[in-house]
Each structure stands twice: as C-alpha cells, then as structure tokens.
C-alpha cells in the first residue's frame, strides 16, 4: 500500500479521496489554484501545493505542474478523481513516465474508451449491443445532416470526447440540425479540445442504466450491480439510485455480463462504469439495452453503489493500484437495500438551471444517518471558475419507499443561504408521481419542467414571518436575537408598521401590528394572520402562525433574508433605493450578463434589427454555453463587448432601442 498520494483534483472528490486515505493511514497531498487557496480540500490534506491561476488550463489541467508537485512532495501515486485529467491518457502516460503510479486504468484502456466512436466500434466487435447511429470520421455538416435524415429524427448529436452533457444536443427536426451541430461542435472544442461528433438515434422513452465494474492486474473483473441515472437535465444527472427500479435478475445478469465483456475487451484495471441506455417503451427487456460509453474513472454517483454493496470504492482503487487483487469475487457481492443520491447545486432551475455564484453565508446539512459529500464549508464561495456543486446527499434504507422518504426529508433539512440552489427543485422531483412510482426515464424532467422548476412563491406563513422580521429593522445590536427585539418599537397600545417584501417574481405589501406580548398581526391581501412568537431554543425559532406551530430558521444579511420553514427555503431581498437596475432592466432594453463569463460569439452588430427571441450573444460560464436572446423587437443601439471578452455578473452587454426611434 502507498504511504503518500497526490490528488490531482479539487472540491468534493478531493475531500472524498482524502477521507479514505486518512482511514488507511496514507498521507495526502492536495493541489490548488489561486481560487482554491482556502478551500476545504486544501485544509484536509496533509500537504498542499499551489499550481497556478484559477483558470483550469493553468492549474488543474496542467499535467506538468501536477506531476511536478507529486515529485516535489515525494508522493508515490496520483489519484485523478473525476473530471479534469481523470480520463486523459496522455496524463496517465506522463505519470507513469515520471516513475509514479496512476490510480486508474492503463493509458491504453483510457484511449480505447476515450473517443466514443472508436469505443462503439470496439464494443460491437466484443459482442456488446450499441445504439444505432453514425460513428465515423467524416464531419462535413452536409454529410452529417444526411446521416441524421437516414437515422430518423429525433437524433442526438454527441461529442466523441469527454462527458457531462458537454457537446451534446437533441435535434427533433431537420431544420434545427445545422445550428445544433454548430453549437455542439463549438462546445466540444472548448471543453475537450476535440470537435468531432457522432450522431445517434434518440430513444423517445429511454432509461439511463449503468454498471459499476472493477478490474485488477491479476485478470479479475467484477461488476457491482447497476445504478439508474435517468433523472437528468441538459444530459447531466440529478438524482441517482441503486438498484434500478423494476430490474429483473435476468436483465441484471445480461447487463452485468455485457459490462464485464466490455472491461475485459480492453484489459481493464481499476474503477470504471459502463453506461447503457435502455428502451423502456415496452418495459425493461434484456434485448433492449445499448452501450453508450465507458467512463474510465470513478463516477460522481459512486456512493449509491457503496451503500448497497457495502464497499469503499476509493479503497478498492488504492488497493488495486498498489498491486493487490480485488477484495471480493463476484459471488461475494450482494445487494443490500436501496440508495439514492441527490446533487445539490448552486443553480437556478427557474432560469434553465443557470449556474449561480455567491458566498455560502449559511450552510447546514441534516444530522443522523445521511451521507454528505461536500467540498465546501460555510463561508466558502461558489466561483464561476469550476462546477457549482455544493454537496451530494446520499441515503440508504431497506427498500425504495423508505429510501425515497429519507431522501426527501434529508433535502428538506438542508439549509443554504448566500446563493441560489436547486434544493426546492430536488424536493419536488423526489415527490414527482412517475419517479415516486419507480418509473423514471430521461425525459421525465423535461415533460414536467414547469411544475418542477417554477420559482416558488412564499406562502402565507413565510410572508408573515418575513414581515415581522423586516419590521424589526436592523437597529438592533449585532448578535441580539431578532425574536426578542421585535417589541422594541412598540408604543402605548397597538402599533403598526408597513412593510414591503421583495422576492423572486414579485413583491407584497404588508402591515405588521402589535397585538400583545410576542403576539402580532400581519395584514396583506385583505386579511390578517395572527402570529405568536415563543422563546428561541438554539438556532431555530418556535412560532405559531394562524393556529399552527412550526420551527423556523432565519438568516439575515444587509441584502435580505432567507427563511427555512417547513422544509422549504424562502428568499427575500432588500432593494437598494439608489439602484434602478431592476426597473431599468425590466423593459428588455438591455442584455445583462447573468453571471461572470467569457463572451464566445456576438451574432449582431450595432444598427442591426432584431426580433424577440433572436440569439444575440453566446457566453461561456462554468463549463457550459449560455445563449442570450432579445427580450423584444428592436435595433441594436450599442454593443459593449466583443468576442473573447471576460465579463462580470450584471454587466450590460448590449443595448436595444425601439425600431421607431431615431
């Protein structure tokens, strides 16, 4: 076994590897960029080495800097985590050439599966079923359009390199193909340095089911059962579970055997995942699943496999890389119970899952039998430089119903303030009828997207509490309990105060009146809600609202407040009276940068006439492309950015004027 390893990654996965290494008595070396100088993975490691600027190509994608850090600290091996260089065969080769051990498969195995077109051809030869489509080298747009016509719409354009939904576009009609192809190639080139794509038949009702495989240097290969990863948005996984609902032993055996054949075909050693897509239009069937790709690394969703199989896959990686045989044979592996994992992101589902930034001014995870894998702490910042994952929440229970109830409860008990998150979306998704009944498919979120992602309006209870807190103002001394200070403005008899609450998508005018000691009335929409406050116990406040008692957590900043009430998160913001930005932007006269990023394409010039919905500017932020469109018809009056410019959040990129003005 190793005595010291370097982790060539950051965030949650770096912290995950460090925890197992510490348990095994292995010293760890972290690497960090300028943006991660104070990151959690740096604090957890025994040593840490600075490797460059925040931009990934100058730090986490620099093979030379990472290998140099390993040599400088006398680490014996490098764990690549996932993402960045984890599936880069040249990196694995360079690690070995430097006399170090790459904790993963051989460079040859990575190359064999690194390009999806070549991998599919290899799988066909190995007897593994593949999705019908075009997997060749010819990339002329007209030729690819002909292939799509021959396959039949809808089709999926997919970058042959990389993963994570980058360089991937679903195309439903022939007239959409050219623009989608251009966008997919551009995104693939930016993310992976390779713009070659393949065209596949898009299955209308598919399920994404993958098999965890593990090999060693002694010719042993096993599978650790399946994971269902069908709940996806923009081809990225949201909630994963193991085992797959509705899976029969016949189909599990067929998929497991196919996955092992795939691994043996490339002499695979280490952790890997063989991803299949299953056509479930007629139910799960052993003859209706197809190979999509193989990820030659540990997967983000590996905790659900660990939960049902009772193993530590990172420990297996370390043992296999150090030359040991697999800890268990196939007949020693069994499924125990059910597990779900939800990915908690800083993103705004109501705005197309737009990534969000901000400082995690308040961060609380549920206590008890819930697994949290996080790479951030309270006070850390979500920056535009890397993936906006906050944490993964994993639960395990004897059966699916119990595990799903545990997942929902765990999400409801999670509290995040300081940035927009997908928590409410995840809670709604965990209760979605088709999913709850065990019938997930990759189109489920898109079919129910409005109900799942619409901005949640505060209910009466949240409005009443927020109004009372707002009425207390900020005059109280820092650190005083707002619950105890609310009576400070009471006069003789009843007193009242008007309050305007602002939240996403609207505002509400309220009036708060004192009705007695710790008793208030909050009036809005023609009615008055009685609210009684009880003495605070710890962080949570005890409150009775209209005859119903609850506990509420309140977190305030000068910019607003966040309430955590009855499993829901409610954000209220305070307007700056000197800032006319909200009013000025509302008319659609300006195109505003939704977050910091790089201007990739400017599709218009000053003086051009544009129509509502027309694409104007393409930005790149947090590893994804954002297309900004015209909010109304008009004339481009001024352009404030050019291609290649870096821009900050809320920066004005372009201004419009009505067509009939000079």
XYZ file of C-alpha atoms in Angstrom, residues 44-641:
598
model
C -7.998 18.463 4.934
C -4.818 17.287 3.181
C -1.540 16.711 4.989
C 0.263 18.907 2.449
C -0.822 21.234 -0.353
C 0.951 22.674 -3.382
C -0.063 25.769 -5.334
C -0.179 25.009 -9.070
C -1.383 28.164 -10.794
C -4.151 30.529 -11.729
C -7.872 29.989 -11.260
C -8.446 29.139 -14.923
C -8.294 25.340 -15.108
C -5.858 25.124 -18.016
C -3.283 26.947 -15.879
C -3.771 24.690 -12.855
C -5.932 21.553 -12.684
C -5.386 20.768 -16.377
C -1.627 21.307 -16.260
C -0.001 17.882 -16.446
C 3.478 19.262 -15.838
C 2.556 21.239 -12.722
C 0.679 18.346 -11.146
C 3.404 15.790 -11.808
C 5.984 18.303 -10.587
C 4.027 18.733 -7.350
C 3.957 14.965 -6.843
C 7.710 14.693 -7.369
C 8.418 17.670 -5.137
C 6.429 16.157 -2.248
C 7.687 12.597 -2.900
C 4.217 11.203 -3.457
C 4.202 7.678 -4.864
C 0.963 7.840 -6.814
C -1.583 10.263 -8.239
C -5.347 9.903 -7.856
C -7.102 11.860 -10.643
C -10.610 11.997 -9.123
C -13.196 12.700 -11.824
C -13.286 15.466 -14.413
C -10.183 17.486 -15.335
C -7.421 14.980 -16.267
C -9.096 11.830 -14.935
C -9.665 10.347 -18.419
C -6.656 11.840 -20.144
C -4.479 9.036 -21.480
C -1.530 11.370 -22.101
C -1.619 12.392 -18.437
C -1.714 8.773 -17.241
C 1.219 8.026 -19.547
C 3.176 11.030 -18.268
C 2.547 9.956 -14.665
C 3.995 6.527 -15.385
C 6.927 8.009 -17.320
C 7.756 10.104 -14.242
C 8.084 6.927 -12.173
C 4.754 7.411 -10.403
C 1.638 5.243 -10.265
C -1.602 6.431 -11.854
C -4.520 5.338 -9.649
C -6.719 4.288 -12.509
C -6.676 2.196 -15.692
C -3.789 1.985 -18.121
C -3.289 4.673 -20.777
C -4.225 2.093 -23.418
C -7.562 1.360 -21.702
C -8.344 5.061 -21.394
C -7.569 5.625 -25.072
C -9.713 2.676 -26.114
C -12.757 4.210 -24.453
C -11.806 7.888 -24.695
C -13.384 8.518 -28.089
C -16.987 7.363 -28.264
C -16.899 6.473 -31.952
C -13.905 4.146 -31.586
C -15.315 2.724 -28.349
C -18.592 1.792 -30.022
C -16.768 0.021 -32.834
C -14.734 -1.894 -30.244
C -17.862 -2.859 -28.327
C -19.562 -4.135 -31.465
C -16.592 -6.450 -32.013
C -16.834 -7.584 -28.367
C -20.492 -8.501 -28.768
C -21.867 -5.601 -26.728
C -25.033 -4.029 -28.251
C -24.638 -0.366 -29.305
C -27.092 2.449 -30.103
C -27.882 2.727 -33.837
C -26.192 5.746 -35.413
C -23.227 7.209 -37.306
C -19.853 6.841 -35.572
C -17.447 7.653 -38.399
C -14.717 10.253 -39.007
C -16.424 12.286 -41.762
C -17.543 15.577 -40.203
C -18.731 17.679 -43.144
C -22.000 19.304 -41.970
C -23.980 18.328 -45.054
C -22.860 14.718 -44.751
C -23.793 14.600 -41.058
C -27.199 16.080 -41.882
C -27.724 13.266 -44.422
C -26.777 10.694 -41.769
C -29.284 12.228 -39.361
C -32.004 12.027 -42.016
C -31.144 8.385 -42.569
C -31.217 7.551 -38.866
C -34.525 9.368 -38.423
C -35.393 12.236 -36.103
C -35.137 12.809 -33.217
C -31.377 12.311 -33.128
C -28.680 13.086 -30.583
C -25.514 14.931 -31.575
C -22.798 13.843 -29.160
C -19.155 14.846 -28.812
C -16.949 11.802 -29.135
C -14.653 13.087 -26.359
C -15.486 13.965 -22.770
C -18.835 13.742 -20.999
C -21.064 15.579 -18.525
C -23.510 16.638 -21.225
C -20.992 18.931 -22.927
C -21.107 18.987 -26.733
C -24.473 17.246 -26.751
C -27.680 18.385 -28.453
C -31.022 16.713 -29.080
C -32.431 17.599 -32.512
C -36.112 16.999 -33.230
C -36.430 18.473 -36.746
C -34.145 18.652 -39.808
C -34.258 22.473 -39.887
C -32.708 22.604 -36.391
C -29.778 20.343 -37.251
C -27.246 22.859 -38.645
C -27.442 25.277 -35.702
C -27.389 22.442 -33.163
C -24.386 20.853 -34.850
C -22.502 24.149 -34.807
C -23.231 24.680 -31.100
C -22.319 21.108 -30.144
C -19.017 21.259 -32.023
C -18.137 24.638 -30.536
C -18.886 23.470 -27.002
C -16.973 20.211 -27.511
C -13.941 22.072 -28.836
C -13.970 24.386 -25.836
C -14.465 21.619 -23.251
C -12.327 18.819 -24.696
C -10.181 20.300 -27.474
C -11.905 17.949 -29.953
C -14.978 18.896 -32.003
C -15.637 15.540 -33.681
C -19.195 14.365 -33.037
C -21.267 11.276 -33.660
C -24.966 11.066 -34.493
C -27.225 8.591 -32.700
C -30.872 7.669 -32.703
C -32.587 9.430 -29.811
C -34.794 6.960 -27.989
C -38.057 8.680 -27.099
C -38.518 6.941 -23.737
C -35.148 5.680 -22.580
C -33.642 4.927 -19.206
C -30.001 5.529 -18.396
C -28.738 2.476 -16.521
C -25.047 1.986 -15.832
C -22.992 -0.863 -14.423
C -20.119 -0.339 -11.983
C -17.185 -2.541 -12.976
C -13.842 -3.138 -11.298
C -10.766 -4.921 -12.580
C -7.284 -5.643 -11.224
C -3.851 -6.512 -12.581
C -4.476 -10.202 -11.913
C -7.106 -10.579 -14.684
C -10.041 -10.390 -12.274
C -13.105 -8.351 -13.260
C -16.368 -7.999 -11.350
C -19.443 -5.814 -11.563
C -21.034 -4.182 -8.531
C -24.554 -4.058 -9.954
C -26.405 -1.214 -11.587
C -27.313 2.417 -10.964
C -30.287 4.151 -12.537
C -29.296 7.672 -13.612
C -32.333 8.512 -15.731
C -33.270 11.751 -13.965
C -31.276 14.272 -15.988
C -31.378 17.905 -17.098
C -29.262 19.036 -20.049
C -27.925 15.456 -20.190
C -26.484 15.827 -16.681
C -27.549 13.562 -13.840
C -29.637 14.942 -10.978
C -30.768 12.055 -8.756
C -29.297 8.571 -8.991
C -30.414 5.349 -7.355
C -29.289 1.784 -6.886
C -30.526 -0.728 -7.680
C -32.605 0.241 -10.733
C -36.379 0.068 -10.148
C -38.083 -2.759 -11.978
C -34.802 -4.550 -12.699
C -35.167 -8.306 -13.132
C -32.431 -10.788 -12.310
C -32.389 -11.825 -15.985
C -31.723 -8.273 -17.184
C -29.236 -7.544 -14.370
C -27.305 -10.640 -15.353
C -27.351 -9.699 -19.070
C -26.182 -6.131 -18.416
C -23.558 -7.239 -15.902
C -22.132 -9.793 -18.316
C -22.073 -7.207 -21.146
C -20.243 -4.741 -18.890
C -17.661 -7.348 -17.910
C -17.136 -8.225 -21.599
C -16.552 -4.527 -22.269
C -13.979 -4.291 -19.466
C -12.174 -7.469 -20.494
C -12.027 -6.279 -24.121
C -9.638 -3.500 -23.037
C -7.823 -5.393 -20.238
C -9.324 -3.033 -17.698
C -7.925 -2.421 -14.226
C -9.443 -0.084 -11.631
C -12.879 1.505 -11.236
C -14.985 2.043 -14.336
C -18.584 2.475 -15.374
C -20.207 1.014 -18.461
C -23.188 3.184 -19.375
C -26.168 1.736 -21.180
C -29.364 3.235 -22.497
C -32.447 1.037 -22.273
C -35.522 1.399 -24.458
C -38.386 1.072 -21.957
C -41.250 1.860 -24.350
C -42.318 -1.751 -23.767
C -40.816 -2.143 -20.287
C -37.334 -3.285 -19.285
C -36.164 -6.106 -21.533
C -32.803 -7.940 -21.737
C -32.724 -7.414 -25.521
C -33.443 -3.648 -25.470
C -30.370 -2.093 -23.897
C -27.445 -0.496 -25.751
C -23.894 0.554 -24.918
C -23.398 4.325 -24.800
C -19.920 4.811 -23.374
C -17.499 3.706 -20.701
C -16.182 6.142 -18.114
C -12.680 5.049 -17.190
C -12.746 6.606 -13.726
C -14.736 6.806 -10.532
C -18.227 8.242 -11.101
C -19.779 11.156 -9.222
C -22.636 8.854 -8.185
C -20.440 6.060 -6.782
C -21.806 6.477 -3.198
C -25.088 4.718 -4.057
C -23.129 1.654 -5.159
C -21.042 1.799 -1.990
C -24.256 1.945 0.055
C -25.937 -1.137 -1.432
C -22.754 -3.202 -1.863
C -21.158 -2.304 1.471
C -17.764 -1.391 0.000
C -15.444 1.623 -0.241
C -14.645 2.034 -3.931
C -11.825 4.506 -3.279
C -10.177 1.944 -1.014
C -10.554 -0.604 -3.808
C -8.891 1.843 -6.191
C -5.933 2.305 -3.871
C -5.514 -1.404 -3.238
C -5.759 -2.376 -6.909
C -3.338 0.399 -7.983
C -0.812 -0.811 -5.416
C -0.921 -4.285 -6.977
C -3.350 -6.100 -4.711
C -6.114 -8.324 -6.138
C -9.763 -7.304 -5.907
C -11.011 -7.527 -2.308
C -14.068 -9.584 -3.337
C -15.064 -12.048 -6.045
C -18.367 -11.778 -7.932
C -20.129 -14.408 -5.822
C -19.219 -12.484 -2.657
C -21.033 -9.336 -3.788
C -24.696 -8.893 -2.892
C -27.258 -6.091 -2.934
C -28.407 -4.774 0.433
C -31.331 -2.349 0.475
C -31.807 0.770 -1.634
C -29.892 4.020 -2.033
C -30.460 7.472 -3.563
C -28.062 10.317 -4.224
C -29.094 13.911 -4.989
C -26.683 16.525 -6.317
C -27.149 19.894 -4.619
C -26.001 22.630 -6.989
C -25.704 26.398 -6.914
C -28.017 26.946 -9.856
C -31.402 28.446 -10.698
C -33.836 25.827 -12.067
C -36.408 28.550 -12.861
C -33.892 30.119 -15.279
C -32.974 26.999 -17.215
C -30.639 25.685 -14.474
C -28.378 28.677 -14.904
C -25.314 28.212 -12.664
C -25.143 30.586 -9.710
C -22.310 32.136 -7.742
C -22.142 33.582 -4.246
C -20.805 33.117 -0.743
C -22.269 30.318 1.369
C -23.168 32.590 4.262
C -25.225 29.830 5.897
C -24.792 26.089 5.312
C -26.407 23.312 7.351
C -26.767 19.637 6.454
C -29.123 17.129 8.117
C -27.871 15.179 11.076
C -28.212 11.440 11.527
C -27.972 8.604 9.056
C -27.434 10.704 5.940
C -24.182 10.787 3.985
C -22.912 14.183 2.848
C -20.049 14.514 0.366
C -19.118 18.185 0.157
C -16.121 20.205 -0.923
C -17.266 23.456 0.661
C -17.941 24.887 4.112
C -19.996 27.751 5.449
C -18.272 30.948 4.352
C -16.790 29.463 1.166
C -17.580 30.976 -2.217
C -19.069 29.375 -5.315
C -16.995 30.931 -8.087
C -17.523 30.982 -11.861
C -14.318 29.024 -12.415
C -15.499 25.490 -11.600
C -18.522 23.222 -11.393
C -21.082 24.734 -8.952
C -21.641 21.518 -6.955
C -22.271 22.250 -3.274
C -22.729 18.705 -1.992
C -24.059 15.235 -2.689
C -26.663 13.882 -0.276
C -26.883 10.080 -0.134
C -29.348 7.943 1.818
C -29.755 4.198 2.340
C -32.733 2.205 3.614
C -34.095 -1.356 3.415
C -36.414 -0.636 0.473
C -37.080 2.007 -2.189
C -40.042 3.667 -0.499
C -38.168 4.114 2.769
C -35.053 5.369 0.987
C -37.043 7.885 -1.071
C -38.815 9.221 2.041
C -35.417 9.558 3.693
C -34.086 11.442 0.659
C -36.956 13.928 0.701
C -36.575 14.523 4.434
C -32.819 14.992 4.123
C -33.266 17.576 1.376
C -35.878 19.400 3.440
C -33.438 19.603 6.357
C -30.632 21.051 4.225
C -30.169 24.816 4.525
C -28.192 27.010 2.144
C -28.149 30.812 2.093
C -25.977 33.149 0.069
C -26.619 31.665 -3.357
C -29.491 30.249 -5.388
C -29.740 26.445 -5.202
C -31.723 23.600 -6.737
C -32.976 22.338 -3.354
C -36.659 23.081 -3.920
C -36.411 21.506 -7.368
C -34.878 18.343 -5.872
C -37.614 18.149 -3.226
C -40.342 18.476 -5.867
C -38.589 15.922 -8.069
C -38.355 13.416 -5.203
C -42.160 13.630 -4.922
C -42.902 13.568 -8.664
C -45.529 10.828 -9.179
C -43.829 8.905 -12.011
C -40.496 8.899 -10.218
C -42.040 8.033 -6.857
C -43.821 5.093 -8.523
C -40.496 3.778 -9.832
C -40.928 4.780 -13.487
C -38.079 7.197 -14.247
C -36.875 7.954 -17.759
C -34.521 10.549 -19.225
C -37.403 12.711 -20.497
C -39.265 12.934 -17.186
C -37.843 16.283 -16.059
C -38.438 17.901 -19.466
C -42.047 16.703 -19.523
C -42.783 18.151 -16.089
C -40.298 21.007 -16.175
C -42.713 23.852 -15.396
C -44.093 22.218 -12.256
C -40.627 21.169 -11.127
C -38.743 24.400 -11.783
C -41.149 27.324 -11.468
C -39.992 29.871 -8.912
C -41.615 29.080 -5.586
C -43.765 31.909 -4.272
C -43.703 32.377 -0.496
C -46.785 31.065 1.281
C -48.768 32.958 3.905
C -46.664 31.630 6.781
C -43.390 32.684 5.150
C -44.787 36.117 4.301
C -45.972 36.648 7.875
C -42.634 35.701 9.434
C -40.637 37.741 6.910
C -42.825 40.781 7.515
C -42.309 40.600 11.287
C -38.548 40.232 10.925
C -38.427 43.099 8.436
C -40.485 45.292 10.750
C -37.810 44.821 13.427
C -35.312 46.577 11.143
C -31.547 46.495 11.580
C -31.415 48.891 14.531
C -30.917 46.073 16.986
C -27.401 45.359 18.164
C -25.430 42.788 16.236
C -25.816 39.351 17.720
C -29.098 40.050 19.545
C -31.909 37.594 18.980
C -34.320 39.213 16.480
C -37.140 37.324 18.217
C -36.515 39.264 21.428
C -36.023 42.636 19.761
C -39.210 42.853 17.773
C -41.054 44.631 20.569
C -38.524 47.463 20.699
C -40.662 49.746 18.530
C -43.946 49.154 20.344
C -45.700 52.234 21.757
C -48.676 52.541 24.159
C -51.425 50.305 22.911
C -51.320 48.880 19.440
C -48.700 49.988 16.960
C -48.322 49.081 13.323
C -45.713 49.390 10.635
C -45.929 48.994 6.834
C -43.510 46.577 5.215
C -42.873 45.711 1.552
C -41.386 42.281 0.921
C -39.488 41.586 -2.304
C -38.930 38.086 -3.664
C -38.264 36.387 -6.981
C -41.095 37.211 -9.332
C -42.899 39.780 -7.229
C -43.453 41.750 -4.057
C -46.088 42.025 -1.316
C -47.194 44.998 0.763
C -47.901 44.060 4.389
C -48.710 45.789 7.655
C -47.421 44.405 10.948
C -49.276 45.329 14.118
C -48.600 44.515 17.782
C -51.441 42.670 19.456
C -49.752 41.889 22.760
C -46.515 40.482 24.200
C -44.915 38.425 21.400
C -48.234 38.482 19.542
C -48.539 40.149 16.130
C -50.998 40.522 13.332
C -49.725 40.577 9.737
C -52.147 42.025 7.216
C -51.930 41.527 3.443
C -54.361 40.762 0.636
C -57.302 41.901 2.749
C -56.792 39.541 5.679
C -54.809 39.478 8.908
C -52.800 36.474 10.072
C -52.132 36.111 13.834
C -48.546 35.194 14.727
C -47.269 34.303 18.187
C -43.550 34.081 18.884
C -42.134 31.750 21.513
C -38.741 31.915 23.166
C -35.993 30.840 20.805
C -34.337 27.499 21.573
C -30.912 27.284 19.977
C -30.911 28.455 16.362
C -34.493 27.577 15.460
C -37.358 29.879 16.386
C -40.649 28.460 17.599
C -43.679 30.193 16.141
C -47.443 29.769 15.941
C -48.915 31.024 12.659
C -52.686 31.148 12.315
C -53.066 28.393 14.905
C -50.304 26.128 13.583
C -46.959 25.763 15.358
C -43.689 25.396 13.438
C -39.980 25.927 13.799
C -38.312 28.457 11.544
C -34.659 29.259 10.976
C -33.892 32.816 9.895
C -30.703 34.002 8.283
C -30.224 37.694 7.544
C -27.726 39.814 5.649
C -27.902 43.509 4.709
C -29.132 42.384 1.284
C -32.059 40.345 2.543
C -33.134 37.296 4.490
C -33.578 33.568 3.981
C -36.238 31.629 5.873
C -36.137 27.858 6.322
C -39.710 26.900 7.183
C -41.482 23.527 6.981
C -38.859 22.053 4.682
C -38.897 24.958 2.223
C -36.439 27.758 1.572
C -37.746 31.289 1.039
C -35.508 34.150 -0.102
C -36.465 37.807 0.378
C -34.245 40.605 -0.874
C -33.956 44.254 0.076
C -33.874 46.840 -2.679
C -31.163 49.475 -2.781
C -33.068 52.763 -3.210
C -30.138 54.162 -5.202
C -30.110 51.225 -7.633
C -32.511 51.490 -10.561
C -31.206 48.320 -12.157
C -34.286 46.199 -11.647
C -36.605 48.803 -13.134
C -34.246 49.689 -15.946
C -33.723 46.101 -16.970
C -37.379 45.163 -16.915
C -38.222 46.653 -20.276
C -35.799 44.439 -22.181
C -33.704 47.385 -23.388
C -30.500 45.800 -22.161
C -28.927 42.366 -22.368
C -27.350 41.680 -18.988
C -24.687 39.068 -18.185
C -26.417 36.592 -15.840
C -23.063 35.627 -14.299
C -19.336 36.136 -14.845
C -18.122 34.501 -18.029
C -16.454 34.656 -21.436
C -18.135 36.174 -24.497
C -17.779 33.464 -27.152
C -19.887 34.770 -30.023
C -21.558 38.086 -30.850
C -24.176 37.428 -33.523
C -25.222 41.027 -34.234
C -23.704 44.429 -34.997
C -24.740 47.919 -33.999
C -27.662 49.075 -36.125
C -28.998 45.543 -36.763
C -32.739 44.978 -36.427
C -33.575 42.054 -34.148
C -36.777 40.241 -33.195
C -37.923 38.890 -29.860
C -36.193 35.592 -29.052
C -33.337 36.100 -31.534
C -29.933 34.869 -30.341
C -27.646 37.863 -29.744
C -24.664 36.762 -27.671
C -23.255 33.372 -26.644
C -21.408 33.279 -23.317
C -19.423 30.503 -21.687
C -19.568 30.137 -17.908
C -18.995 27.227 -15.544
C -18.196 24.852 -18.423
C -21.456 25.492 -20.302
C -22.717 27.757 -23.053
C -25.435 30.351 -22.405
C -27.284 31.895 -25.341
C -28.650 35.363 -24.548
C -31.636 36.445 -26.639
C -33.601 39.614 -27.373
C -36.450 40.252 -24.936
C -38.339 42.217 -27.605
C -38.085 43.536 -31.171
C -35.715 46.469 -31.651
C -32.497 47.916 -33.048
C -29.051 47.188 -31.600
C -28.144 50.635 -30.331
C -24.783 49.776 -28.766
C -22.524 46.795 -28.177
C -20.401 46.898 -25.048
C -18.435 43.655 -25.503
